[in-house]
mmCIF file of C-alpha atoms in Angstrom:
data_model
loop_
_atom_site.group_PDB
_atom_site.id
_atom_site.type_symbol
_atom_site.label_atom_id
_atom_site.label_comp_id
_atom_site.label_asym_id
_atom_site.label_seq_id
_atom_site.Cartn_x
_atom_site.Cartn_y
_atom_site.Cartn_z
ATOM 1 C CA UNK A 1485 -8.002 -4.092 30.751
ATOM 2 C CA UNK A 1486 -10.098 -1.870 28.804
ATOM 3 C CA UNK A 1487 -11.546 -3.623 25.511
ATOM 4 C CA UNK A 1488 -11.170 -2.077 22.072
ATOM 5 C CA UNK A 1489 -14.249 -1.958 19.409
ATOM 6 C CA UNK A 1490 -14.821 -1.388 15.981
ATOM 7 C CA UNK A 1491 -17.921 0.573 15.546
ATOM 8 C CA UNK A 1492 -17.612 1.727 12.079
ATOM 9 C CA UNK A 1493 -15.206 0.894 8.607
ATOM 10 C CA UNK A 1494 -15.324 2.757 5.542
ATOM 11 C CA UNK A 1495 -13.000 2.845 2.551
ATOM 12 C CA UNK A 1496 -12.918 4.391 -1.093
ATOM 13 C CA UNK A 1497 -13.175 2.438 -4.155
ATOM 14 C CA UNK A 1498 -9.741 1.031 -5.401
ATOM 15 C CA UNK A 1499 -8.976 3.474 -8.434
ATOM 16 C CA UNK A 1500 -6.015 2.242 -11.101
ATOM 17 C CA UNK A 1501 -2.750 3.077 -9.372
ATOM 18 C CA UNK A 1502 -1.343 4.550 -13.028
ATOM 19 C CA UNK A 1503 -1.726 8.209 -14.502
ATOM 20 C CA UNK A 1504 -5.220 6.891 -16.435
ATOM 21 C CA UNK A 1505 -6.644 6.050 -13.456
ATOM 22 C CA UNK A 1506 -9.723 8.048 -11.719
ATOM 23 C CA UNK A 1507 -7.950 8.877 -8.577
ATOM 24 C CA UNK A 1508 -4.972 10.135 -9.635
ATOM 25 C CA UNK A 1509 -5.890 13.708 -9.774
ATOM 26 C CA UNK A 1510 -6.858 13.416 -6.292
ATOM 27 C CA UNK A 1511 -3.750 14.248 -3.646
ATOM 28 C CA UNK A 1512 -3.586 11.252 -0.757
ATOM 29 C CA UNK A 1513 -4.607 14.389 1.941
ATOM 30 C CA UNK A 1514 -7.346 14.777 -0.366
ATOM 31 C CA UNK A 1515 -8.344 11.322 -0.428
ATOM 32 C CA UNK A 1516 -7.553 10.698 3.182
ATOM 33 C CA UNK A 1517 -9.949 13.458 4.140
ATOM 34 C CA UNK A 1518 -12.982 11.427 1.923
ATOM 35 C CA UNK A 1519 -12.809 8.680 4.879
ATOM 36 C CA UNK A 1520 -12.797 10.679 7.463
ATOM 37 C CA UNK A 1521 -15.506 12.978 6.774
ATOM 38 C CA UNK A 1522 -17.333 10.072 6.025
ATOM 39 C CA UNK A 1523 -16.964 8.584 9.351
ATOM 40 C CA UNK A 1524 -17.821 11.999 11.017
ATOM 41 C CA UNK A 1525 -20.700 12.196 9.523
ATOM 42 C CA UNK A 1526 -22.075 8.416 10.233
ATOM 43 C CA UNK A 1527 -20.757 8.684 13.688
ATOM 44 C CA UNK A 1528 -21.568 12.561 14.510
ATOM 45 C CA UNK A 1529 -17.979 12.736 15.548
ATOM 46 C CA UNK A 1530 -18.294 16.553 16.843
ATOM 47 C CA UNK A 1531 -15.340 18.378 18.615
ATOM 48 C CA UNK A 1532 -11.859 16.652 20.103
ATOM 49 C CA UNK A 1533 -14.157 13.299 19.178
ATOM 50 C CA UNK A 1534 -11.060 11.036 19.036
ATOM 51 C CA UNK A 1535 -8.050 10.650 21.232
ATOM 52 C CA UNK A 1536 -5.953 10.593 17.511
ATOM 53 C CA UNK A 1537 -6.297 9.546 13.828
ATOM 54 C CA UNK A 1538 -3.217 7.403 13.779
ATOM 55 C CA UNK A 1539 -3.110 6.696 9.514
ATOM 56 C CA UNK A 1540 -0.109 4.119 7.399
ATOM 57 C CA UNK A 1541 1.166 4.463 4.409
ATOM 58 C CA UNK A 1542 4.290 2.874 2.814
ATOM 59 C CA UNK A 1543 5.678 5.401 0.544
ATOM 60 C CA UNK A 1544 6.320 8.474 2.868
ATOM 61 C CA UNK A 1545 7.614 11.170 0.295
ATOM 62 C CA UNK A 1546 6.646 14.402 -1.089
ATOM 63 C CA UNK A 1547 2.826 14.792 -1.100
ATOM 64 C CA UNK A 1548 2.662 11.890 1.036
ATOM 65 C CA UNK A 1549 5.783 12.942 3.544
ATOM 66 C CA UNK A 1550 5.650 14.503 6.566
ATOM 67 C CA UNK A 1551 2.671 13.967 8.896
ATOM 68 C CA UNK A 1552 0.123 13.224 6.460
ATOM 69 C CA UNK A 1553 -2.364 12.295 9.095
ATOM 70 C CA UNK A 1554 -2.189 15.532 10.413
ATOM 71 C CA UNK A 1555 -2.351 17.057 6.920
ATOM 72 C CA UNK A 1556 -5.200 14.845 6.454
ATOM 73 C CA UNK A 1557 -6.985 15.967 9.765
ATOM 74 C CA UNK A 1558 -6.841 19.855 8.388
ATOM 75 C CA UNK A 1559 -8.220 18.511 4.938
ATOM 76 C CA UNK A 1560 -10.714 17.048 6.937
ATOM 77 C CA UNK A 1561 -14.538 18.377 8.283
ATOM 78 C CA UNK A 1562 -12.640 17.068 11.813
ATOM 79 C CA UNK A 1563 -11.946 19.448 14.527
ATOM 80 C CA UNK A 1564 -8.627 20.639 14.434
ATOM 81 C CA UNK A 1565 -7.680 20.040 17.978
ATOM 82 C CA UNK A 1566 -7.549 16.666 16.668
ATOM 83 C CA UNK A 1567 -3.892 15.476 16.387
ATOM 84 C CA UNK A 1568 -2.361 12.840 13.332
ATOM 85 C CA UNK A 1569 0.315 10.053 13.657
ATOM 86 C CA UNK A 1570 1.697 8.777 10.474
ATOM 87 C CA UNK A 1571 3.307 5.629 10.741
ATOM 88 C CA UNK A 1572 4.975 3.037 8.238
ATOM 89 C CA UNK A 1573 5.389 -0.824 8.597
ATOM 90 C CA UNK A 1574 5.136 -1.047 4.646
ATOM 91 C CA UNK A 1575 2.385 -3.508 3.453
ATOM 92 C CA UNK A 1576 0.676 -3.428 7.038
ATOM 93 C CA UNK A 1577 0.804 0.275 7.525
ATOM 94 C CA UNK A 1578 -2.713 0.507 7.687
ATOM 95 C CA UNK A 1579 -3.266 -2.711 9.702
ATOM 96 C CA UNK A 1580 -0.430 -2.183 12.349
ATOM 97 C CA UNK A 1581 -2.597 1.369 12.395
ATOM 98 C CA UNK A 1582 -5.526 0.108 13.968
ATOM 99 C CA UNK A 1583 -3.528 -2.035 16.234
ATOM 100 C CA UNK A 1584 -1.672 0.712 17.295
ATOM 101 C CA UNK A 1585 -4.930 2.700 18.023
ATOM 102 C CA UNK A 1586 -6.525 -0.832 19.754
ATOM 103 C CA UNK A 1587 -3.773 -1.247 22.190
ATOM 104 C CA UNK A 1588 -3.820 2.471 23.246
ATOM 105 C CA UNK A 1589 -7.014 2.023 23.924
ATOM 106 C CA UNK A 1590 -6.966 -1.525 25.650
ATOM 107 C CA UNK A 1591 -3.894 0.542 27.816
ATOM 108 C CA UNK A 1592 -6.711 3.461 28.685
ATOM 109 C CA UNK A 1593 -4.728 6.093 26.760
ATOM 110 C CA UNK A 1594 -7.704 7.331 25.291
ATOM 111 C CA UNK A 1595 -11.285 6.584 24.930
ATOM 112 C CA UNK A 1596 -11.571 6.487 20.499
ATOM 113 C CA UNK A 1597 -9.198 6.878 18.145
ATOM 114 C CA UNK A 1598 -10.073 6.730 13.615
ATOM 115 C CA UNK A 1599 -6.734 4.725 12.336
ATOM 116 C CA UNK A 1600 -6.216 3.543 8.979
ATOM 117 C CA UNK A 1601 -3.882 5.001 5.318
ATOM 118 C CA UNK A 1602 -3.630 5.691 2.220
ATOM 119 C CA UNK A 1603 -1.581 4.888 -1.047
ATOM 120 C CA UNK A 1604 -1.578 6.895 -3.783
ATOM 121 C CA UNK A 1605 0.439 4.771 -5.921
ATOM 122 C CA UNK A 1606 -0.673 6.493 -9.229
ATOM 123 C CA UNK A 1607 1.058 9.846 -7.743
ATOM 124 C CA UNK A 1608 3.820 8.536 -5.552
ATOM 125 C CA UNK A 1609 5.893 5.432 -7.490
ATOM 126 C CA UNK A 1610 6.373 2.825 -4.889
ATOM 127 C CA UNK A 1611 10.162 2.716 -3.904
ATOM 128 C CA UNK A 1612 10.442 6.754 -4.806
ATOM 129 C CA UNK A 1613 10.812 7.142 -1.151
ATOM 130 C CA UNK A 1614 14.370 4.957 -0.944
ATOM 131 C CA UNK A 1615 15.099 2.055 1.527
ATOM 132 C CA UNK A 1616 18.570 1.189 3.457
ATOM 133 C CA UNK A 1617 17.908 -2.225 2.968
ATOM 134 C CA UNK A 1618 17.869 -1.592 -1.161
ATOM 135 C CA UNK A 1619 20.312 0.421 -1.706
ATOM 136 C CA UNK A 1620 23.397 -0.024 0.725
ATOM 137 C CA UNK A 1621 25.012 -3.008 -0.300
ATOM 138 C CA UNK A 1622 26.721 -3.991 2.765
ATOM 139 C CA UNK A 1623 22.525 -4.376 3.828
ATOM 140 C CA UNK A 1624 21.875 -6.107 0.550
ATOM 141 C CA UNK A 1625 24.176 -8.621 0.189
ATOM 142 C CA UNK A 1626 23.916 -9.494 4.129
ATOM 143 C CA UNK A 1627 20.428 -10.089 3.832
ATOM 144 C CA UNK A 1628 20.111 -11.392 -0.139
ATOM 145 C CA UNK A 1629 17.680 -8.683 -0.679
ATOM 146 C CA UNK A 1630 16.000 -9.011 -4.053
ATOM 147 C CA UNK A 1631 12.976 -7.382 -5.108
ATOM 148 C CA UNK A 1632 9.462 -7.973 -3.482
ATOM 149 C CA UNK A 1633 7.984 -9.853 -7.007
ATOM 150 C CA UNK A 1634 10.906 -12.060 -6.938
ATOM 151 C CA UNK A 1635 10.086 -12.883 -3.383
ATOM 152 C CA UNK A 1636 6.583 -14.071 -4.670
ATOM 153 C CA UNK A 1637 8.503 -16.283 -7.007
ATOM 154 C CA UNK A 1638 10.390 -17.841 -4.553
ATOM 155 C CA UNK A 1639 7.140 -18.611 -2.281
ATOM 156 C CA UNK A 1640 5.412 -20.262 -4.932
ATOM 157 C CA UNK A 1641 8.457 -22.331 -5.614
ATOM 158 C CA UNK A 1642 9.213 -23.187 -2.172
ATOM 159 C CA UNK A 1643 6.119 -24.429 -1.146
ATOM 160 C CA UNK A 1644 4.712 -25.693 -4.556
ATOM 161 C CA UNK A 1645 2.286 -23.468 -5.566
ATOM 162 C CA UNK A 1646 2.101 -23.663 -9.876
ATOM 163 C CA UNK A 1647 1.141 -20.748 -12.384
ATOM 164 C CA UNK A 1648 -2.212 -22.486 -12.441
ATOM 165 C CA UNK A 1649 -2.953 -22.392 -9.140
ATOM 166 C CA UNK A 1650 -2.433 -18.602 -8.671
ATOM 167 C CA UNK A 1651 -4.618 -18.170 -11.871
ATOM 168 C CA UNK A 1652 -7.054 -20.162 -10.998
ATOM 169 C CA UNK A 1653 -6.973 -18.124 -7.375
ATOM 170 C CA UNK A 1654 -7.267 -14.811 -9.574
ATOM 171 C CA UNK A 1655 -10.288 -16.176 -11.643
ATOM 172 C CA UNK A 1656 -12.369 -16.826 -8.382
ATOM 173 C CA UNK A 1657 -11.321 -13.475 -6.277
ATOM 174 C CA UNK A 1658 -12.936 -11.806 -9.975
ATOM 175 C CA UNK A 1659 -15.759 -14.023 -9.967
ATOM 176 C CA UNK A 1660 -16.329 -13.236 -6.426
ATOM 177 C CA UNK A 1661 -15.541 -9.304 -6.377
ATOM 178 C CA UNK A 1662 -18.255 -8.721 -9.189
ATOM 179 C CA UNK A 1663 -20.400 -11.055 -7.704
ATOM 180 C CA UNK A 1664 -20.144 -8.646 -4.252
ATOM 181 C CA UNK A 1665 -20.237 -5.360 -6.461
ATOM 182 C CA UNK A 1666 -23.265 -6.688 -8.123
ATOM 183 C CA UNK A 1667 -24.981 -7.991 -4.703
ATOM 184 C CA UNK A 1668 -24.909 -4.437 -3.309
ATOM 185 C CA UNK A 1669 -22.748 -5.679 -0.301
ATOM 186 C CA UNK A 1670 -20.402 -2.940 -0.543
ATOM 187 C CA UNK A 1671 -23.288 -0.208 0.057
ATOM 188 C CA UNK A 1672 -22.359 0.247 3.562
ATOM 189 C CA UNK A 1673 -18.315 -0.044 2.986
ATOM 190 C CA UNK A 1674 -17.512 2.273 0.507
ATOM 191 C CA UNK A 1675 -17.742 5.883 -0.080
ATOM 192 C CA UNK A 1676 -17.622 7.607 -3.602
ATOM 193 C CA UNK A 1677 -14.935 10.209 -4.347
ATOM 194 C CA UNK A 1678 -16.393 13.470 -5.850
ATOM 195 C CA UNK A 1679 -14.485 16.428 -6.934
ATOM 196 C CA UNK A 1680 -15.168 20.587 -5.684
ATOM 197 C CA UNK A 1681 -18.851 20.452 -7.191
ATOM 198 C CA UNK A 1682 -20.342 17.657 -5.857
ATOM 199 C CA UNK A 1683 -19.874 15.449 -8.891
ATOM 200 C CA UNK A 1684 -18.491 11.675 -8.356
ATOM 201 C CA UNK A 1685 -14.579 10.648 -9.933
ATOM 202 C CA UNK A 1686 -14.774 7.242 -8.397
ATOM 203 C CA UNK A 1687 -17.914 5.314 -7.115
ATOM 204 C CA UNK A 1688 -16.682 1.623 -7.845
ATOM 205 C CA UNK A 1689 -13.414 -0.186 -8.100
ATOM 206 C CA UNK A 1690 -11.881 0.465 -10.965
ATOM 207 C CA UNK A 1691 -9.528 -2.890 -10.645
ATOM 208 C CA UNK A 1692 -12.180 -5.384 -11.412
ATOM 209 C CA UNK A 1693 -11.718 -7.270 -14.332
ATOM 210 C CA UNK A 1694 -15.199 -9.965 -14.044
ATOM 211 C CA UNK A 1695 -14.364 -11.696 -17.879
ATOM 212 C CA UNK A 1696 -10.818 -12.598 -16.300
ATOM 213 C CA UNK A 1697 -10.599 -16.222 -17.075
ATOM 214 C CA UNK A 1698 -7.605 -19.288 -17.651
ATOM 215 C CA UNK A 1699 -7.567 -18.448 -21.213
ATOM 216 C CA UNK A 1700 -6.680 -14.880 -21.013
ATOM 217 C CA UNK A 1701 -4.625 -15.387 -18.105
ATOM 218 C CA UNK A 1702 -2.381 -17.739 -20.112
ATOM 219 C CA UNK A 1703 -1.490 -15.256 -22.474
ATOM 220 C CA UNK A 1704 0.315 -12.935 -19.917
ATOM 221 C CA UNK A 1705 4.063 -12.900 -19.708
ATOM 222 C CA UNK A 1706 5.289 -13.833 -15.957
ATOM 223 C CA UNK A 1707 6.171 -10.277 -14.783
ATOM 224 C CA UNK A 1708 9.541 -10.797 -12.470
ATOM 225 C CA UNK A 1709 11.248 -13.581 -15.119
ATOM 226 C CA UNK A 1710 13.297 -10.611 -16.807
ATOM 227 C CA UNK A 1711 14.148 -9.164 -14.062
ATOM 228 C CA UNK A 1712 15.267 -12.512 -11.972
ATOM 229 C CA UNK A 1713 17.063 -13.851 -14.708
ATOM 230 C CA UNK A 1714 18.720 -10.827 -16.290
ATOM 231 C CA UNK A 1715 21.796 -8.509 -14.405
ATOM 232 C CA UNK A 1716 21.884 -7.994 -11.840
ATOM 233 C CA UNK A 1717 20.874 -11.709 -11.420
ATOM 234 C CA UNK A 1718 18.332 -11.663 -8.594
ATOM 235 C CA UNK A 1719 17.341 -15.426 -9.162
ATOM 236 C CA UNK A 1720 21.297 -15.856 -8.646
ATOM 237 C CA UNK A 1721 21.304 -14.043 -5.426
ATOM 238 C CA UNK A 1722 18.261 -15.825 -4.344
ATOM 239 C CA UNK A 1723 19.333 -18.990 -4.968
ATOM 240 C CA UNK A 1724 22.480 -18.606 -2.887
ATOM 241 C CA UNK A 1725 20.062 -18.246 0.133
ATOM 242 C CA UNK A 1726 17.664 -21.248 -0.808
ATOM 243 C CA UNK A 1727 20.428 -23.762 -2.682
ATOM 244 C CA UNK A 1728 17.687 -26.594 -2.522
ATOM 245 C CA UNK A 1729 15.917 -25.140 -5.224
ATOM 246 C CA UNK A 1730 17.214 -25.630 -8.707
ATOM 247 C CA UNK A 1731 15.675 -22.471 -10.348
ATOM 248 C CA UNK A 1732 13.363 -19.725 -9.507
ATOM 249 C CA UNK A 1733 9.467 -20.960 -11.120
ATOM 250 C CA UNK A 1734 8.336 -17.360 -12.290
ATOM 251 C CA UNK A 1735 4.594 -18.079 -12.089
ATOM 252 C CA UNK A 1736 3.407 -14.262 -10.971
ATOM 253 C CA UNK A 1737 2.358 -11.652 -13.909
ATOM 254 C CA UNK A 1738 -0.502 -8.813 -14.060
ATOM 255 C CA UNK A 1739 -3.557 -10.585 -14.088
ATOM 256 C CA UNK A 1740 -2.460 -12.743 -10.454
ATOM 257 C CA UNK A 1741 -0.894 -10.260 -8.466
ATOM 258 C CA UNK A 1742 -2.088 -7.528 -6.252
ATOM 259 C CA UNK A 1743 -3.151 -4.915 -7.922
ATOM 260 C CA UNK A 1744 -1.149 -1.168 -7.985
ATOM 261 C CA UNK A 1745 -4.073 0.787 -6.821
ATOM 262 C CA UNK A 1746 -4.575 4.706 -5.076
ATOM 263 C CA UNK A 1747 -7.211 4.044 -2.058
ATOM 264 C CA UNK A 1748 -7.557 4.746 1.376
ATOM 265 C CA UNK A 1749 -9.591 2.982 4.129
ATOM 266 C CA UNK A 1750 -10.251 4.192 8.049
ATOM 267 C CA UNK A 1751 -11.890 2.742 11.365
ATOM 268 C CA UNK A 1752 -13.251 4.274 14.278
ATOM 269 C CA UNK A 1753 -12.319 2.296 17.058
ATOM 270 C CA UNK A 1754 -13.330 2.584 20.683
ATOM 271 C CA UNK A 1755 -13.995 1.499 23.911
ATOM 272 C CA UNK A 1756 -17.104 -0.254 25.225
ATOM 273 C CA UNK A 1757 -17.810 3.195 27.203
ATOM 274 C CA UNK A 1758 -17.239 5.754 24.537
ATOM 275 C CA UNK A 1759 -19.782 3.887 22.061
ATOM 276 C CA UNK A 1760 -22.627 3.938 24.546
ATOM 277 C CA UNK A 1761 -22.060 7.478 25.461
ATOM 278 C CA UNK A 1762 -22.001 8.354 21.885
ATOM 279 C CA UNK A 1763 -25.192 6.173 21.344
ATOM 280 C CA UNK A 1764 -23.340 3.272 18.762
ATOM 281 C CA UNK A 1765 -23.211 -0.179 18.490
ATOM 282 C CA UNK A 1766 -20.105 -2.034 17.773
ATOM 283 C CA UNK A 1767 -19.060 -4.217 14.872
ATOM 284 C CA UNK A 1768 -16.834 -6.452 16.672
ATOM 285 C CA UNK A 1769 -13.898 -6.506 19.172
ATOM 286 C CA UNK A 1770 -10.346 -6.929 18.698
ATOM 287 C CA UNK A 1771 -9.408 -9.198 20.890
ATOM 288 C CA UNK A 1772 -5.579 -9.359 20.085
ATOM 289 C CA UNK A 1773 -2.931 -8.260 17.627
ATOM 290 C CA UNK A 1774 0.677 -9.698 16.813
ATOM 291 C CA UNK A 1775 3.516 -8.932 14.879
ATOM 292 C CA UNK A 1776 6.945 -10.654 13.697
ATOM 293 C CA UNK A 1777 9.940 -10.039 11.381
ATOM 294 C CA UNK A 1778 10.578 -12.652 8.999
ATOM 295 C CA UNK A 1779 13.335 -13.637 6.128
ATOM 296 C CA UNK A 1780 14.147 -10.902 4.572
ATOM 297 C CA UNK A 1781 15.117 -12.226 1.071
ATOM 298 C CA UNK A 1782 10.891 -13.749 1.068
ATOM 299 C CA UNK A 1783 9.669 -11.205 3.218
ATOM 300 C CA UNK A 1784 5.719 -11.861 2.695
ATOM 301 C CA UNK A 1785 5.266 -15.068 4.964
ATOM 302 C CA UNK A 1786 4.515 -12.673 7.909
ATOM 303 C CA UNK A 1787 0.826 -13.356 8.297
ATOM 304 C CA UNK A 1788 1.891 -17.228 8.803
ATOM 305 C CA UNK A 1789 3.455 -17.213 12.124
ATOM 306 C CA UNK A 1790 2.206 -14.097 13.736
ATOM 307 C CA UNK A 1791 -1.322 -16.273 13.869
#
C-alpha cells in the first residue's frame, strides 16, 4: 500500500468569531483561498498539481453552502482543472479531511491531494444551517439531545473534572500560546490575511488573552447554567440519561472554553513518489486514521476510543 505524507501545513491566524472581529469582512471562499495560495506558492504547485482539495466545514449554509471547496479552488491562484469536495463531520470536518485525502492516497487514487476547512463563525452563526437531530423531536427525545455546552457539563461531572481544573487548564494553554507567539514558532505555520491592496487584516491570533489568570477567571458566570437549568430543562433531560448523577456541575464559561473563532487551515499531502518528483521533503507520515460514533446526549468523548 502506497504511504501518505505531509509535506507542508499552513493556517491563518484565529480572528474573533463575532462582527468586531478582523476576519469577519473576509467571505470563508475568500479566506479559504489565503491557504491555498499559500501552499502553491511554497510548494510551486503549477497546473492539475493535486488529485483534489477535499476542505470541512461544519456550518454548510449560504456563503459557506454548496461546494465551497470548489468555490474556494476558483478564488484560488490554483489551476482550475483542479476539482473541490466539501465535506462535513462537524467538529472534525477538517481532520476527517485530511484522512479522507490520506486514504485515497494510501488506495493509489491519486498521487497529492491539499485537504483541510474553514469556519467563518463571525459570518455564519453556528447552528444557522439546522440539524435533524435538534429539531425533530421524535430524534431528540430518542437520543436526549441537549445542547453541545451542556454536554461539556456533563463530562466534567461524570468524570470529575472541577471549575478549577478547567481554569487552571485555560491559564496554561494562555501562558503557553503567548509564550509560542512570542518565540517566533509560528513563523513557518501561519499566513497573514491582507485585503485587495496588499495591506494585512490579520497577522496574529486575535483570541489570545496572555494576562488570563484564576482571579479573573473566577469572576465569569458559568455559560450553560441558564440554559441547563431554565425551560426547556436540558439538565432535566440529561439527567434522565445519566440518573447516577445528582445535578449537572456547570463549571464551563468564556474564559475555559474553545474559542468562537473565523480561520481556516490546509495540508498538502502526498505520496512518497510525488514529493521527490516535485523536489520536497516530508513532514511526517500518517500512518493510520480512525473514526467512531459515540453517545449522543455527550457527544465530545470521540477522540477517547477511536485511539
Amino acid at each position: 500500500m502506497t504511504e501518505a505524507y505531509i509535506y507542508d501545513a499552513i493556517r491563518t491566524p484565529r480572528g474573533k468569531g463575532r462582527k468586531d472581529g478582523s476576519l469577519h469582512e473576509v467571505t470563508a471562499s475568500r479566506l479559504s483561498a489565503v491557504v491555498l495560495n499559500a501552499l502553491k506558492k511554497r510548494n510551486g504547485l503549477e497546473g492539475h498539481a493535486v488529485e483534489d482539495v477535499i476542505w470541512g466545514n461544519a456550518t454548510q449554509v449560504m456563503e459557506q453552502g454548496g461546494c465551497l471547496a470548489r468555490t474556494a479552488v476558483l478564488a484560488s491562484e490554483l489551476d482550475q482543472s483542479i476539482p473541490g469536495l466539501s465535506i462535513n463531520r462537524f467538529c472534525a470536518s477538517g481532520m476527517e479531511a485530511v484522512n479522507l485525502a490520506a486514504n485515497q492516497i494510501k488506495g493509489g487514487a491519486g498521487a497529492a491531494y491539499i485537504a483541510g476547512g474553514v469556519e467563518m463563525m463571525s459570518r455564519i452563526t453556528m447552528g444557522s444551517d439546522g440539524a435533524a437531530i435538534a429539531v425533530d423531536p421524535s430524534l431528540t427525545m430518542e437520543h436526549y439531545f441537549v445542547p453541545q455546552g451542556i454536554s461539556a457539563d456533563i463530562i466534567a461531572t461524570e468524570y470529575g473534572f472541577s471549575r478549577d481544573d478547567a481554569d487552571m487548564l485555560a491559564v496554561e494553554s494562555q501562558k503557553r500560546a503567548a509564550a509560542a507567539w512570542a518565540d517566533k514558532r509560528f513563523n513557518g505555520s501561519v499566513v497573514a490575511v491582507r485585503d485587495i491592496n496588499g495591506l494585512p487584516i490579520l497577522e496574529r491570533d486575535e483570541y489570545l488573552r496572555p494576562g488570563t489568570d484564576m482571579q479573573s477567571l473566577g469572576g465569569l458566570k458559568p455559560a450553560f447554567k441558564d440554559m441547563g437549568e431554565s425551560m426547556p430543562g436540558f439538565d432535566k433531560i440529561a439527567l434522565m440519561k445519566y440518573p447516577h448523577l445528582e445535578q449537572i456541575n456547570h463549571i464551563h464559561h468564556a474564559g475555559n472554553s474553545s474559542g468562537i473563532v473565523d480561520g481556516a487551515a490546509g495540508v498538502l499531502i502526498g505520496s512518497k513518489e510525488y514529493g521527490q518528483a516535485n523536489g520536497i521533503k516530508p513532514r511526517a507520515i500518517i500512518r493510520s486514521t480512525a473514526k467512531i460514533g459515540t453517545d449522543p446526549t455527550i457527544m465530545l468523548t470521540g477522540p477517547g476510543p477511536s485511539n
